[in-house]
Amino acid sequence: MYAKKIVLHFPHSLVNKPILHKLSRDYELEFNILRASITPDEEGLLVLELKGDEPDYKNALEYLKKEGVKVQTLAQDVIMDEEKCTHCGVCVPMCPVLAFHVEPETKKVIFIQDECIACGVCVDICPMNAMEVKI
Ligand code: SF4
Ligand code: SF4
């Protein structure tokens, strides 16, 4: 059994399409929804664990891409540049897995890298460009 965790970014126009149903019906994949949210620009974001046969998984990914869904595997690392972060807090409620914590006493924003699924939302919205994808 092949299993992978992926992040799907759905454009607004696809949010109501029965895409997950098709993954199980046509590609015989099992899926667990680990997280679901809507980003500030109304993109749907789903973190999934997919299980099934590898060829089915690959065909399903092709199908998703053709439908206009951006598929991201969880291999990238996102890092915080502490020197750039002003602790403005913009990223805190936007993170789908709550990887930012605000220290109650100092109001500092702490990035918990182990929680991060590298969805890229904070990278796009941070006004200081403090969140970066590590190459
Ligand atoms: S949005 Fe950027 S500057 Fe603001 S707290 Fe988050 S990482 Fe720091
Ligand atoms: S990339 Fe940013 S918004 Fe996405 S999970 Fe990691 S910390 Fe949260």
CSV table of C-alpha atoms and ligand atoms in Angstrom, one decimal:
chain,number,residue,atom,x,y,z
A,1,MET,CA,0.0,0.0,0.0
A,2,TYR,CA,1.4,3.4,-1.1
A,3,ALA,CA,0.7,6.3,1.3
A,4,LYS,CA,1.5,10.0,0.9
A,5,LYS,CA,0.6,13.3,2.6
A,6,ILE,CA,-0.1,16.1,0.2
A,7,VAL,CA,-1.5,19.6,0.2
A,8,LEU,CA,-4.2,20.5,-2.4
A,9,HIS,CA,-4.8,24.2,-3.3
A,10,PHE,CA,-8.2,24.6,-4.9
A,11,PRO,CA,-9.0,27.7,-6.9
A,12,HIS,CA,-12.3,29.3,-5.8
A,13,SER,CA,-14.1,27.9,-8.9
A,14,LEU,CA,-13.3,24.3,-7.8
A,15,VAL,CA,-14.2,24.4,-4.2
A,16,ASN,CA,-17.6,22.9,-4.6
A,17,LYS,CA,-16.7,20.2,-7.2
A,18,PRO,CA,-16.8,16.6,-6.0
A,19,ILE,CA,-13.1,16.0,-6.6
A,20,LEU,CA,-12.4,13.9,-3.5
A,21,HIS,CA,-15.4,11.6,-4.4
A,22,LYS,CA,-13.7,11.0,-7.8
A,23,LEU,CA,-10.4,10.1,-6.1
A,24,SER,CA,-12.0,7.3,-4.3
A,25,ARG,CA,-14.5,6.2,-7.0
A,26,ASP,CA,-12.2,6.3,-10.1
A,27,TYR,CA,-8.8,5.8,-8.6
A,28,GLU,CA,-9.7,3.6,-5.6
A,29,LEU,CA,-7.7,5.8,-3.2
A,30,GLU,CA,-8.5,6.0,0.5
A,31,PHE,CA,-8.1,9.5,1.9
A,32,ASN,CA,-7.9,11.1,5.3
A,33,ILE,CA,-8.5,14.8,5.6
A,34,LEU,CA,-5.9,16.0,8.0
A,35,ARG,CA,-6.8,19.7,7.7
A,36,ALA,CA,-9.2,21.8,5.6
A,37,SER,CA,-9.3,25.6,5.4
A,38,ILE,CA,-10.0,28.6,3.2
A,39,THR,CA,-7.0,30.9,2.6
A,40,PRO,CA,-7.4,34.8,2.6
A,41,ASP,CA,-7.8,34.9,-1.2
A,42,GLU,CA,-10.6,32.3,-0.9
A,43,GLU,CA,-8.5,29.4,-2.2
A,44,GLY,CA,-9.5,26.0,-0.6
A,45,LEU,CA,-6.7,24.2,1.1
A,46,LEU,CA,-6.8,20.5,2.0
A,47,VAL,CA,-4.1,18.5,3.7
A,48,LEU,CA,-4.7,14.8,2.8
A,49,GLU,CA,-3.2,11.5,3.4
A,50,LEU,CA,-3.8,9.3,0.4
A,51,LYS,CA,-3.5,5.6,0.3
A,52,GLY,CA,-3.7,3.2,-2.6
A,53,ASP,CA,-1.7,1.6,-5.4
A,54,GLU,CA,1.1,3.8,-6.7
A,55,PRO,CA,-0.1,3.9,-10.4
A,56,ASP,CA,-3.6,4.9,-9.2
A,57,TYR,CA,-2.0,7.6,-7.0
A,58,LYS,CA,0.0,9.0,-9.9
A,59,ASN,CA,-3.0,8.9,-12.2
A,60,ALA,CA,-5.1,10.7,-9.6
A,61,LEU,CA,-2.4,13.4,-9.3
A,62,GLU,CA,-2.5,13.9,-13.1
A,63,TYR,CA,-6.3,14.2,-12.9
A,64,LEU,CA,-6.0,16.8,-10.1
A,65,LYS,CA,-3.5,18.9,-12.0
A,66,LYS,CA,-5.7,18.8,-15.2
A,67,GLU,CA,-8.6,20.1,-13.1
A,68,GLY,CA,-6.5,23.1,-12.0
A,69,VAL,CA,-5.7,21.9,-8.5
A,70,LYS,CA,-2.2,22.8,-7.3
A,71,VAL,CA,-0.7,19.7,-5.7
A,72,GLN,CA,2.2,20.0,-3.2
A,73,THR,CA,3.9,17.2,-1.5
A,74,LEU,CA,5.2,17.9,2.0
A,75,ALA,CA,8.9,17.7,1.2
A,76,GLN,CA,9.8,21.4,1.4
A,77,ASP,CA,10.8,23.2,4.5
A,78,VAL,CA,9.6,26.6,5.5
A,79,ILE,CA,11.8,28.7,7.8
A,80,MET,CA,11.3,32.0,9.7
A,81,ASP,CA,13.9,34.7,9.4
A,82,GLU,CA,13.8,36.0,13.0
A,83,GLU,CA,15.5,39.2,12.1
A,84,LYS,CA,12.8,40.2,9.6
A,85,CYS,CA,9.8,39.1,11.7
A,86,THR,CA,8.1,42.1,13.5
A,87,HIS,CA,5.7,39.8,15.4
A,88,CYS,CA,2.8,41.6,13.7
A,89,GLY,CA,0.7,38.4,14.1
A,90,VAL,CA,-0.8,38.5,10.5
A,91,CYS,CA,0.3,34.9,9.9
A,92,VAL,CA,-1.0,33.4,13.2
A,93,PRO,CA,-4.7,32.9,12.3
A,94,MET,CA,-3.9,32.1,8.7
A,95,CYS,CA,-1.9,29.0,9.3
A,96,PRO,CA,-4.1,25.9,8.6
A,97,VAL,CA,-2.2,23.8,11.2
A,98,LEU,CA,-1.7,26.4,13.8
A,99,ALA,CA,2.1,26.4,13.6
A,100,PHE,CA,2.4,29.8,15.1
A,101,HIS,CA,2.0,30.5,18.8
A,102,VAL,CA,1.9,33.9,20.5
A,103,GLU,CA,3.8,34.0,23.7
A,104,PRO,CA,1.3,35.5,26.2
A,105,GLU,CA,3.8,37.6,28.1
A,106,THR,CA,6.0,39.0,25.3
A,107,LYS,CA,3.4,38.8,22.5
A,108,LYS,CA,6.2,37.3,20.4
A,109,VAL,CA,5.2,35.1,17.5
A,110,ILE,CA,6.9,31.7,17.8
A,111,PHE,CA,7.1,29.5,14.7
A,112,ILE,CA,6.8,25.7,15.5
A,113,GLN,CA,8.6,24.2,12.5
A,114,ASP,CA,7.6,20.6,13.4
A,115,GLU,CA,4.0,21.5,13.0
A,116,CYS,CA,4.4,23.2,9.6
A,117,ILE,CA,3.2,21.4,6.5
A,118,ALA,CA,4.8,23.9,4.1
A,119,CYS,CA,1.5,25.0,2.6
A,120,GLY,CA,3.1,28.4,1.7
A,121,VAL,CA,0.2,30.5,3.0
A,122,CYS,CA,2.4,32.5,5.4
A,123,VAL,CA,5.2,32.9,2.8
A,124,ASP,CA,2.6,34.7,0.6
A,125,ILE,CA,1.1,36.9,3.2
A,126,CYS,CA,3.9,37.9,5.6
A,127,PRO,CA,4.4,41.7,5.0
A,128,MET,CA,8.0,41.5,6.0
A,129,ASN,CA,8.9,38.5,3.9
A,130,ALA,CA,10.1,36.8,7.0
A,131,MET,CA,8.8,33.3,6.0
A,132,GLU,CA,10.8,31.6,3.3
A,133,VAL,CA,10.8,28.3,1.5
A,134,LYS,CA,14.2,26.7,2.1
A,135,ILE,CA,15.7,25.6,-1.1
B,1,SF4,S1,3.3,37.8,9.4
B,1,SF4,FE1,5.5,37.8,9.2
B,1,SF4,S2,6.2,39.5,10.4
B,1,SF4,FE2,4.1,39.1,11.0
B,1,SF4,S3,4.4,37.7,12.8
B,1,SF4,FE3,4.1,36.4,10.9
B,1,SF4,S4,6.3,36.0,10.3
B,1,SF4,FE4,6.3,37.7,11.7
B,2,SF4,S1,3.9,27.3,5.5
B,2,SF4,FE1,3.2,28.8,7.1
B,2,SF4,S2,1.0,28.8,7.0
B,2,SF4,FE2,1.7,26.9,6.0
B,2,SF4,S3,1.7,25.4,7.6
B,2,SF4,FE3,3.8,26.3,7.5
B,2,SF4,S4,3.7,27.9,9.0
B,2,SF4,FE4,1.6,27.4,8.6
